PDB file of C-alpha atoms in Angstrom:
ATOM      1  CA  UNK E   1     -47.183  62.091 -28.062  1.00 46.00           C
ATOM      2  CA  UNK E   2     -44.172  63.643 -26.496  1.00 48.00           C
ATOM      3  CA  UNK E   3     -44.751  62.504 -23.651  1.00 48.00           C
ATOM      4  CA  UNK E   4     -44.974  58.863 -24.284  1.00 51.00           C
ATOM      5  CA  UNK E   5     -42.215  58.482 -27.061  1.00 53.00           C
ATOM      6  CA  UNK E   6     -38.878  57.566 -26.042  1.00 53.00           C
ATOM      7  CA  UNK E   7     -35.302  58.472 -26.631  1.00 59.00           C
ATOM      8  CA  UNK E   8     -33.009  57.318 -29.376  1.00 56.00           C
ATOM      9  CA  UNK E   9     -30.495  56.429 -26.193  1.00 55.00           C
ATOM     10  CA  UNK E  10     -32.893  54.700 -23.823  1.00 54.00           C
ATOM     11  CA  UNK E  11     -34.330  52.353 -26.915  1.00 48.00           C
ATOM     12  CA  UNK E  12     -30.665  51.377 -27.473  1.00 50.00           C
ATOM     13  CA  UNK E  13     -29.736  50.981 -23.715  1.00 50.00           C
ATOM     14  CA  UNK E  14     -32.969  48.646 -23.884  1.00 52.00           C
ATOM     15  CA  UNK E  15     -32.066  46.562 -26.768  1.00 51.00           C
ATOM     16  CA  UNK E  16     -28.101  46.124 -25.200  1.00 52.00           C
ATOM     17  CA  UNK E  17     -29.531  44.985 -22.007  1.00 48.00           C
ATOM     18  CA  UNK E  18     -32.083  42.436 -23.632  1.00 51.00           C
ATOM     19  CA  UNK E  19     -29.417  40.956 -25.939  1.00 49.00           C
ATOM     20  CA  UNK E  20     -26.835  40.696 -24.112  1.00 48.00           C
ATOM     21  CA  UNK E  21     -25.367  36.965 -23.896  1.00 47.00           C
ATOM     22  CA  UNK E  22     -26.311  35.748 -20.402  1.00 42.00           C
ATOM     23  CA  UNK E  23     -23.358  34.047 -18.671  1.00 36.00           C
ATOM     24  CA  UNK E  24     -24.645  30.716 -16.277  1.00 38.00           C
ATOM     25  CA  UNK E  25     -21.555  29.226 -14.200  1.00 36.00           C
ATOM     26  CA  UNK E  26     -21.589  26.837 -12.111  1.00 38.00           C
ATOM     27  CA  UNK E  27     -19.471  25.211  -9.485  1.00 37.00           C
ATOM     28  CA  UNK E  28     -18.574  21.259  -9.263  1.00 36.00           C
ATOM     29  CA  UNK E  29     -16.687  19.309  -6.773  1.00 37.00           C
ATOM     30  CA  UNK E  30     -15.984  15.697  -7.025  1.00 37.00           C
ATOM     31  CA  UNK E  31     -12.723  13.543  -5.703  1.00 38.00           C
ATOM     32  CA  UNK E  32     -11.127  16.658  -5.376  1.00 38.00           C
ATOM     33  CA  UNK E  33     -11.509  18.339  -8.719  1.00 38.00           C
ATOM     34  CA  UNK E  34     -12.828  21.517  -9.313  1.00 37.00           C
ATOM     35  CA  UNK E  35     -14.193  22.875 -12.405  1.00 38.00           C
ATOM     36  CA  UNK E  36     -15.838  26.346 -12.921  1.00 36.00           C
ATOM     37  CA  UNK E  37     -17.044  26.884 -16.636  1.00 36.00           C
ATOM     38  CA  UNK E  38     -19.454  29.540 -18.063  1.00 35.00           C
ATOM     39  CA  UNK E  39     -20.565  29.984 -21.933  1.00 42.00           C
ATOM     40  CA  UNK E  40     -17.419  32.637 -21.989  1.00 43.00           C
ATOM     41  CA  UNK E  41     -14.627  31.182 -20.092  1.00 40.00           C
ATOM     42  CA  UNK E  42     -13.783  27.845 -18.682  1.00 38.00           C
ATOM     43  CA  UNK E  43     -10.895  26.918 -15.442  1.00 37.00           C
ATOM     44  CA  UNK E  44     -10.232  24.067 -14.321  1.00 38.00           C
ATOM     45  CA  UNK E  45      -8.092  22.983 -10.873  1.00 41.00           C
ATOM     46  CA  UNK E  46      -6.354  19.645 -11.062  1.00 48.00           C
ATOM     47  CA  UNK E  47      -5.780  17.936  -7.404  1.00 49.00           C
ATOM     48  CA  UNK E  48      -2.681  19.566  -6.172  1.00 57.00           C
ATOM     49  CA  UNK E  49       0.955  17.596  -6.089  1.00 68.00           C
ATOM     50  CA  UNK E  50       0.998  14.792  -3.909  1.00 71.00           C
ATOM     51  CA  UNK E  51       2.414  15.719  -0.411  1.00 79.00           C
ATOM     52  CA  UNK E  52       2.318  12.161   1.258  1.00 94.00           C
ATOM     53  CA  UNK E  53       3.424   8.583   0.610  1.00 96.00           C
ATOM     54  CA  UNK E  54       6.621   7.641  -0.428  1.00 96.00           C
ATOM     55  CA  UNK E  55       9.077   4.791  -2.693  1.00 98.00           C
ATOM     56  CA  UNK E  56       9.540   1.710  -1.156  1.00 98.00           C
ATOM     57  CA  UNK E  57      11.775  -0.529  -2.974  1.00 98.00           C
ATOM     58  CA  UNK E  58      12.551  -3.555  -0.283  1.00 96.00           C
ATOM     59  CA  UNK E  59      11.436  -6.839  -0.890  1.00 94.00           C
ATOM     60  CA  UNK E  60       9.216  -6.846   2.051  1.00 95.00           C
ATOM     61  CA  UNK E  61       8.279  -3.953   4.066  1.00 96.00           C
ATOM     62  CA  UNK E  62       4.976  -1.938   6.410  1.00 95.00           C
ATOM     63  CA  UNK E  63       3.880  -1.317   8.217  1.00 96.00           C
ATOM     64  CA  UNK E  64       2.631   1.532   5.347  1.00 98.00           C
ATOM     65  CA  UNK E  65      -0.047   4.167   6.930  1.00 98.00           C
ATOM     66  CA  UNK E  66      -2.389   6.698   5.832  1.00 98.00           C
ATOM     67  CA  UNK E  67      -1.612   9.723   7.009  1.00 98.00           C
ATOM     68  CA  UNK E  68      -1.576  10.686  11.251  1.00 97.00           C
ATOM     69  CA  UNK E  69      -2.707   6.720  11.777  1.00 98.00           C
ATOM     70  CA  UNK E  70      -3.737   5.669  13.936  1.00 97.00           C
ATOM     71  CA  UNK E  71      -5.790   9.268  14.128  1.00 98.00           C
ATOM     72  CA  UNK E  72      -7.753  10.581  11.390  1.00 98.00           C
ATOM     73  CA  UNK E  73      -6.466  11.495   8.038  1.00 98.00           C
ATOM     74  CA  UNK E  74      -6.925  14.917   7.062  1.00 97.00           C
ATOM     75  CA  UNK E  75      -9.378  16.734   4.650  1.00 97.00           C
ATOM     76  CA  UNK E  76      -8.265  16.918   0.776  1.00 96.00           C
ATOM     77  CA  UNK E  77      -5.420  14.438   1.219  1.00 97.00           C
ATOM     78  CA  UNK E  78      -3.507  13.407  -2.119  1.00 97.00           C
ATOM     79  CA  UNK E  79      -1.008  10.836  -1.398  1.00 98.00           C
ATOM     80  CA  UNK E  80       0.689   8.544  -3.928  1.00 98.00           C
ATOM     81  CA  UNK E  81       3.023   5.168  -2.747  1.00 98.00           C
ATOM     82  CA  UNK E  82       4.993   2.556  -5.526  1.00 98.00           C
ATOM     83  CA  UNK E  83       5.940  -0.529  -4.319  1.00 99.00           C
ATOM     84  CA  UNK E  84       9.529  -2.214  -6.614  1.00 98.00           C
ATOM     85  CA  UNK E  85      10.893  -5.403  -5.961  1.00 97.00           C
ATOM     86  CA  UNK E  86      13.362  -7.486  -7.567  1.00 95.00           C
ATOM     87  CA  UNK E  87      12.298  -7.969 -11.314  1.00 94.00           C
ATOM     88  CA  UNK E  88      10.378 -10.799 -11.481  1.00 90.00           C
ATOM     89  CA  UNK E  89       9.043 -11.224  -8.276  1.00 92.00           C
ATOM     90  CA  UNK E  90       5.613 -10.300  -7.259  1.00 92.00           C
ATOM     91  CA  UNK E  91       3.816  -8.641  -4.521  1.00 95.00           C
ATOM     92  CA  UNK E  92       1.286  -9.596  -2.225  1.00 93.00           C
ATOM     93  CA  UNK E  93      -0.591  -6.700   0.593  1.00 96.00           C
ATOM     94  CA  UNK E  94      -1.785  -7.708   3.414  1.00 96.00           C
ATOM     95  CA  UNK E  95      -4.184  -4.827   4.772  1.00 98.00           C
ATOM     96  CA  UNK E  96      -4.112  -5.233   9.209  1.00 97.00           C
ATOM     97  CA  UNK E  97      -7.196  -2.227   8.816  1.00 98.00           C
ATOM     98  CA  UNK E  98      -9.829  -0.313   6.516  1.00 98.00           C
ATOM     99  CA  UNK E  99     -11.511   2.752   7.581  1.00 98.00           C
ATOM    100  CA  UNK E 100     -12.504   5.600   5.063  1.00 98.00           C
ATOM    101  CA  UNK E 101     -15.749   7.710   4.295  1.00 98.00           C
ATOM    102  CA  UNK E 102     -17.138   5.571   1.772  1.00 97.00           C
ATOM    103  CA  UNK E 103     -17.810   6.887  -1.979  1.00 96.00           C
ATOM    104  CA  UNK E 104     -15.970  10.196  -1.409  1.00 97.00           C
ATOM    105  CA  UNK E 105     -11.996   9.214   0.142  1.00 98.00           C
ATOM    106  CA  UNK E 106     -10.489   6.339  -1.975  1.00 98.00           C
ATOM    107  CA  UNK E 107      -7.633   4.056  -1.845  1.00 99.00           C
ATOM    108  CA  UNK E 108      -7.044   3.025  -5.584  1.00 99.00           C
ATOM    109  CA  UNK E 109      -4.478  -0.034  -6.303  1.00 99.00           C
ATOM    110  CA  UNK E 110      -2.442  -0.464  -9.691  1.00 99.00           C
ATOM    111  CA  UNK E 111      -0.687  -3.390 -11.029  1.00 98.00           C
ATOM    112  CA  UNK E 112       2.342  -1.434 -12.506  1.00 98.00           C
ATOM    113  CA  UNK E 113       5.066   1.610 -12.160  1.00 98.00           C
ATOM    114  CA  UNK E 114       2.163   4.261 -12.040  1.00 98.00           C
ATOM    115  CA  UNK E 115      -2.199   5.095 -12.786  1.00 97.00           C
ATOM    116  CA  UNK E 116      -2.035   3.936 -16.712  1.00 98.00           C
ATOM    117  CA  UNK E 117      -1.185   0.789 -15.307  1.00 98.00           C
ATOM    118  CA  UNK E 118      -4.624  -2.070 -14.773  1.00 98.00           C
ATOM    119  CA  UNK E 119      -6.197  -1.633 -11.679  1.00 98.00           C
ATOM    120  CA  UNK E 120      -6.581  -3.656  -9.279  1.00 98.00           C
ATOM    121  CA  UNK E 121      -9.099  -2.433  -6.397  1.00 97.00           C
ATOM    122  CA  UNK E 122     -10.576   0.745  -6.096  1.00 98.00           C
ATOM    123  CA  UNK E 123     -11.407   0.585  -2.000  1.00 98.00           C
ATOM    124  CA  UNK E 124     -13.681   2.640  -0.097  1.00 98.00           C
ATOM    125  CA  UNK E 125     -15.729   2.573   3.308  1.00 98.00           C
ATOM    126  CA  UNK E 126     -14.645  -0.265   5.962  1.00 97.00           C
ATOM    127  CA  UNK E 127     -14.212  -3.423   5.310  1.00 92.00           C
ATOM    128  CA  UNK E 128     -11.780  -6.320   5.900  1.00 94.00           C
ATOM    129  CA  UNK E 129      -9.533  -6.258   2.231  1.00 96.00           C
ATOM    130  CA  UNK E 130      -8.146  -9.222   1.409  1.00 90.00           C
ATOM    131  CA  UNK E 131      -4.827 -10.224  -0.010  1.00 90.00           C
ATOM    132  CA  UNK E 132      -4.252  -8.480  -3.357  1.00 94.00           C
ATOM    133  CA  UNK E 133      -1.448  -9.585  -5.408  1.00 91.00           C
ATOM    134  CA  UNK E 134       0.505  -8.062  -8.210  1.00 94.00           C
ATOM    135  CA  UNK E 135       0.982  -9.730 -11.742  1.00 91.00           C
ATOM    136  CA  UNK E 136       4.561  -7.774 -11.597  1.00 93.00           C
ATOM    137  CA  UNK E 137       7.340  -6.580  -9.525  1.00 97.00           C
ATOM    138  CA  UNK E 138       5.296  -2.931  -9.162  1.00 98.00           C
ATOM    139  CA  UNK E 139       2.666  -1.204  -8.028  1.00 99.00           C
ATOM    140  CA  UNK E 140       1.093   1.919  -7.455  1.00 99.00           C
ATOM    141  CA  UNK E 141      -1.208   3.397  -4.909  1.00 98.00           C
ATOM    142  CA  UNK E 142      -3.165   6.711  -4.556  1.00 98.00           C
ATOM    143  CA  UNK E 143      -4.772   7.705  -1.676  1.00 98.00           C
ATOM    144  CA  UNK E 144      -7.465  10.761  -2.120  1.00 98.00           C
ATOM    145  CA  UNK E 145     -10.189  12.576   0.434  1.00 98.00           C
ATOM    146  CA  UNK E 146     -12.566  15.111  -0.119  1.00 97.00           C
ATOM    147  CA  UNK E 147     -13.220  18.272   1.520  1.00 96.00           C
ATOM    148  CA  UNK E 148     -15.477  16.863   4.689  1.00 92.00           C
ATOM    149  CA  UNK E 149     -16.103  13.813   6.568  1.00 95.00           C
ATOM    150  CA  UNK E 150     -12.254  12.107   7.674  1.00 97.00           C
ATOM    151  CA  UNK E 151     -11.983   8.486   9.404  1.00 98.00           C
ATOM    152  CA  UNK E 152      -9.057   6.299  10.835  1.00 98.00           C
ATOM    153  CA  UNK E 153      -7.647   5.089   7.592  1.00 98.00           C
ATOM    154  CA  UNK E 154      -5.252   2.200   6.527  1.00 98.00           C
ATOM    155  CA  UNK E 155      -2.540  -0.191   7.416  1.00 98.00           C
ATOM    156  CA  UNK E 156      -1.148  -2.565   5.403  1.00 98.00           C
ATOM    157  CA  UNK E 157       2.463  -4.312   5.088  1.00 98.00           C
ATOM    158  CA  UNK E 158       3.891  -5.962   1.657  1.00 97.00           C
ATOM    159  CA  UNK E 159       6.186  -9.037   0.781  1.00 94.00           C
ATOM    160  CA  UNK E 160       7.443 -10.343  -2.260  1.00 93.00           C
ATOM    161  CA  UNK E 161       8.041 -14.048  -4.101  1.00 88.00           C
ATOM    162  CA  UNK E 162       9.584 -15.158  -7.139  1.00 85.00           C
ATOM    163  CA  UNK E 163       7.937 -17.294  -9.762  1.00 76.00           C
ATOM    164  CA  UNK E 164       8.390 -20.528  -9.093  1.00 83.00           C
ATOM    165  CA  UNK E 165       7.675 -20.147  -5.011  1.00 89.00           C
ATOM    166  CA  UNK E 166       4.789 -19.030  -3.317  1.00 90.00           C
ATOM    167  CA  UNK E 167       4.716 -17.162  -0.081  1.00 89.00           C
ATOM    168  CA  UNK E 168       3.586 -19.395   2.830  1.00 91.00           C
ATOM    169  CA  UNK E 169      -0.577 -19.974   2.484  1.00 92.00           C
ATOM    170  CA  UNK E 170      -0.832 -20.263   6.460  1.00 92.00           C
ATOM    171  CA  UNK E 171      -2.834 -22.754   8.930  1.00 93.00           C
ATOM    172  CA  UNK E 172      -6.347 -21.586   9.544  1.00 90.00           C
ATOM    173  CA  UNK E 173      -7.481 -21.891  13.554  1.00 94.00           C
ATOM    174  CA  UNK E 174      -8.286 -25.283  15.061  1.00 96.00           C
ATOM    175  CA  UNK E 175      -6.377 -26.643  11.385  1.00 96.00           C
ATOM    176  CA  UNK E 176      -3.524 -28.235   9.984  1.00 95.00           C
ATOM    177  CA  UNK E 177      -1.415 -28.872   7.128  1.00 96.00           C
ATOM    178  CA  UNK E 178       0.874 -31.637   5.906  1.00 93.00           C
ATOM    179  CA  UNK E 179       3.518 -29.426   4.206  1.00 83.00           C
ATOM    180  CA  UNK E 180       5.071 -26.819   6.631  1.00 80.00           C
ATOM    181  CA  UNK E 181       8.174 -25.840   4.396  1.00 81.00           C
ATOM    182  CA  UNK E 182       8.158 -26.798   0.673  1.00 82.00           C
ATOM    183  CA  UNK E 183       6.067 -23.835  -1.129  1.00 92.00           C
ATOM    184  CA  UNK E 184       7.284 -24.269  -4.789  1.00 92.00           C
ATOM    185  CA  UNK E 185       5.655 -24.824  -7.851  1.00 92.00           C
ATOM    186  CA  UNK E 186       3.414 -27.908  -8.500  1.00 93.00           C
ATOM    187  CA  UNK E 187       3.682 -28.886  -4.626  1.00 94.00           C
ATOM    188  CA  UNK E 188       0.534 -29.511  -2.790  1.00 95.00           C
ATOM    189  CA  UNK E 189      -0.667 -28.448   0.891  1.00 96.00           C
ATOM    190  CA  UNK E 190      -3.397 -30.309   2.575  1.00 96.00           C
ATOM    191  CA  UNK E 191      -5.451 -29.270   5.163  1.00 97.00           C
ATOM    192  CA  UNK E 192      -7.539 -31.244   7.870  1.00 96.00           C
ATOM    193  CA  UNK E 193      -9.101 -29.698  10.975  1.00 97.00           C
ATOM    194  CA  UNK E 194      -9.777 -30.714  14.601  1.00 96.00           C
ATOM    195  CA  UNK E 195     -12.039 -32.614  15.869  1.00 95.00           C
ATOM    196  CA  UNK E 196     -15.656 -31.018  15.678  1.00 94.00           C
ATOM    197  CA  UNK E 197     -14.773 -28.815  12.855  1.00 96.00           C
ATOM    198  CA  UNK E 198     -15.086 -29.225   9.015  1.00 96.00           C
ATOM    199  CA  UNK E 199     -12.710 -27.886   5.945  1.00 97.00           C
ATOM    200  CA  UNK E 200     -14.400 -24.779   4.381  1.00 96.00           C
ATOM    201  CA  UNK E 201     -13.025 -24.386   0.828  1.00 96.00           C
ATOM    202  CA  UNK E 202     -10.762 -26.100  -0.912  1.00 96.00           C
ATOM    203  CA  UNK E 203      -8.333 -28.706   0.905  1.00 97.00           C
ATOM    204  CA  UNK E 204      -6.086 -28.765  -1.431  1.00 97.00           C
ATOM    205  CA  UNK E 205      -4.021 -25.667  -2.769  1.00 96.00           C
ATOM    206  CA  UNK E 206      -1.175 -25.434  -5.161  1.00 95.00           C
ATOM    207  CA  UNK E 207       1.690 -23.729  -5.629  1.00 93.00           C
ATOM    208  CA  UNK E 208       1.651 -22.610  -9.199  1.00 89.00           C
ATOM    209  CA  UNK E 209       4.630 -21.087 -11.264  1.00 85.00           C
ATOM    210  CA  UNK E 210       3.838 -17.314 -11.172  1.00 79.00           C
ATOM    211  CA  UNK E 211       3.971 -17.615  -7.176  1.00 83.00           C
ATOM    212  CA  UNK E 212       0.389 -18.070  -6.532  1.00 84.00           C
ATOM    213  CA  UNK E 213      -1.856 -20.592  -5.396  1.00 89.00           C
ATOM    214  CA  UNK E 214      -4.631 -22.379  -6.833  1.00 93.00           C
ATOM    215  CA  UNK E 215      -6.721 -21.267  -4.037  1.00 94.00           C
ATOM    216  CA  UNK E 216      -7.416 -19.111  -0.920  1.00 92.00           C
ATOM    217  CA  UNK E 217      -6.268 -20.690   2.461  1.00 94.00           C
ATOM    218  CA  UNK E 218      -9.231 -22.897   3.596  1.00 96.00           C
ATOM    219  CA  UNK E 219     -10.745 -22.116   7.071  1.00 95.00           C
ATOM    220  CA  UNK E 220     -11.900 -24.718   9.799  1.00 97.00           C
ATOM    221  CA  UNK E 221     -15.378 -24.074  11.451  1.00 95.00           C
ATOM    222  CA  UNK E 222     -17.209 -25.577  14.069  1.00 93.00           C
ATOM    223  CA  UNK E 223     -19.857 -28.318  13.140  1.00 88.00           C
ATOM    224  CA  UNK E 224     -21.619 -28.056  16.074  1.00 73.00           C
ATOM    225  CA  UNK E 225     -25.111 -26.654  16.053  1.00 66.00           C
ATOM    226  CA  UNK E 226     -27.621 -26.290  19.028  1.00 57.00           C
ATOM    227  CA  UNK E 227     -31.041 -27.337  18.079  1.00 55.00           C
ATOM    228  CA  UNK E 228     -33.532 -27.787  21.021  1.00 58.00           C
ATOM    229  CA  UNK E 229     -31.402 -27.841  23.413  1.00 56.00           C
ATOM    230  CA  UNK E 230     -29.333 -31.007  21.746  1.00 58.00           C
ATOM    231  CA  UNK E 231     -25.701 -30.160  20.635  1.00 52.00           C
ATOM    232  CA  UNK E 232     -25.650 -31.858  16.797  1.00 53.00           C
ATOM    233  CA  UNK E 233     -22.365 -32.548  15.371  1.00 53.00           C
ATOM    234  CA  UNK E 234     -22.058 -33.386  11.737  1.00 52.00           C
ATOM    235  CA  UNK E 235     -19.741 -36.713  11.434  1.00 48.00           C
ATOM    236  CA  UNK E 236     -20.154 -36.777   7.631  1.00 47.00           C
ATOM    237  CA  UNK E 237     -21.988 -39.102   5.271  1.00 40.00           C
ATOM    238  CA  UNK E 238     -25.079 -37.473   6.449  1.00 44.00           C
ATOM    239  CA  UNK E 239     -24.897 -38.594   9.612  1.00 45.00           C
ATOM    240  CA  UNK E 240     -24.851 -36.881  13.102  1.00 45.00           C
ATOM    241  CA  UNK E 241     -24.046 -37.562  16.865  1.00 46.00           C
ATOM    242  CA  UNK E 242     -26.692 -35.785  19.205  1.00 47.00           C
ATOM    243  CA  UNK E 243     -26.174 -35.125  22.664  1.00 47.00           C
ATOM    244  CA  UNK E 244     -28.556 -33.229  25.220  1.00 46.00           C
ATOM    245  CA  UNK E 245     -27.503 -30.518  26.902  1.00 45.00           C
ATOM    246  CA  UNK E 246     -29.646 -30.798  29.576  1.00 49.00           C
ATOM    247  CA  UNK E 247     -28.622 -33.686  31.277  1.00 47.00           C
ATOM    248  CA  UNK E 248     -30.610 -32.527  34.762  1.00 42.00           C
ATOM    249  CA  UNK E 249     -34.202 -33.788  32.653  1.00 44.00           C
ATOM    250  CA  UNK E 250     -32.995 -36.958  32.403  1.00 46.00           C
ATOM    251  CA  UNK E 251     -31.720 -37.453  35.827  1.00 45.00           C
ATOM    252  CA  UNK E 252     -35.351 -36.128  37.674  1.00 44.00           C
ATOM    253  CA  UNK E 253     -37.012 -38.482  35.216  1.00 47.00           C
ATOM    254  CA  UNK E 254     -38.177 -36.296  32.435  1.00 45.00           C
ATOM    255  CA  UNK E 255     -38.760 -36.792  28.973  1.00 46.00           C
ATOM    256  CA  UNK E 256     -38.327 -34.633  26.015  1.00 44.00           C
TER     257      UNK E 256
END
């Protein structure tokens, strides 16, 4: 019996060991946040200070960069811009390029002084961005990349309008307009294209009193389609002109 029994000291060492509260951590990282927690102890590491971007406060300015453009940004970037103009003006961007690693390095946009204003765009991956305007004379920008994968990044250039006049809506390739200089509110610019191409969108924008317009710039495409060798142009009112292409069959005597 000896033998076999044990100690007072090794049944307590047993029953400390099997007891004992068992401590699981774990490790997260997302958008540049880390968080290590356990069931005794929890520490947490906000994204550091921002050490890029800047205060711009001219009416109209850019071109604004991500950082080493045209080269790659670097890993963990935190960078934070704000945009003032005049009170009550507003702001328009106008992004020239777009090129992050999308879902993990954003470019997030606020309509206000700082982030507890509304956002605007949360952008990621490439793409062409268009035009984002401000419902105020601010905004706010923070730029964030992860730990990995870096790309080109982002250019983009600002200007400014008062309610009351909008900024000038453009003339869309192979177009025209019949108002080139009177962009207040409740005018009207019309737009017409060259021969062989149609209006895509809306014709008709207006300038409306909080310095937007009613509508994006419309664009002018071609209305020319090959079809069988026959160049069809659309003349409206359902009808088309057809022409053949290859003129050669008709000239050796061949039919279609």
């Amino acid at each position: 019996m000896a033998a076999h029994s044990l100690s007072w000291a090794t049944v307590i060492c047993w029953l400390m060991f099997a007891t004992a509260p068992v401590i699981q951590s774990q490790l997260s990282y997302s958008d540049s946040y880390y968080n290590f927690y356990s069931n005794d102890y929890t520490y947490e590491e906000e994204p550091s200070t921002p050490d890029c971007g800047e205060n711009l406060f001219a009416p109209s300015g850019g071109p604004v960069t991500s950082p080493n453009y045209p080269s790659n940004y670097g890993n963990n970037e935190n960078c934070e811009w704000s945009i003032t103009v005049p009170e009550g003006s507003i702001i328009r961007l106008m992004f020239d390029s777009f090129n992050i690693e999308h879902s993990y390095d954003f470019l997030t946009i606020y309509d206000g002084a700082n982030d507890s204003a509304p956002q605007l765009q949360r952008l990621t991956g490439q793409q062409p961005v268009s035009p984002i305007t401000s419902t105020s004379n601010m905004m706010f920008f923070r730029f964030t990349s992860d730990r990995s994968e870096t790309r080109q990044g982002f250019q983009f250039s600002y200007i400014s309008s008062t309610p009351g006049h909008c900024w000038d809506p453009g003339v869309s390739t192979n177009g025209y307009r019949d108002n080139n200089s009177n962009f207040t509110s409740g005018q009207t610019v019309r737009y017409s294209c060259m021969a062989g191409y149609q209006v895509w969108g809306n014709a008709n924008i207006t300038c409306r009193t909080n310095g937007t317009w009613s509508d994006a710039t419309p664009t002018c495409k071609s209305n020319t389609k090959i079809f069988n060798n026959r160049s069809i142009s659309t003349i409206g009112y359902g009808l088309a002109s057809i022409s053949l292409l290859n003129n050669w069959k008709n000239q050796s005597g061949l039919e279609e």
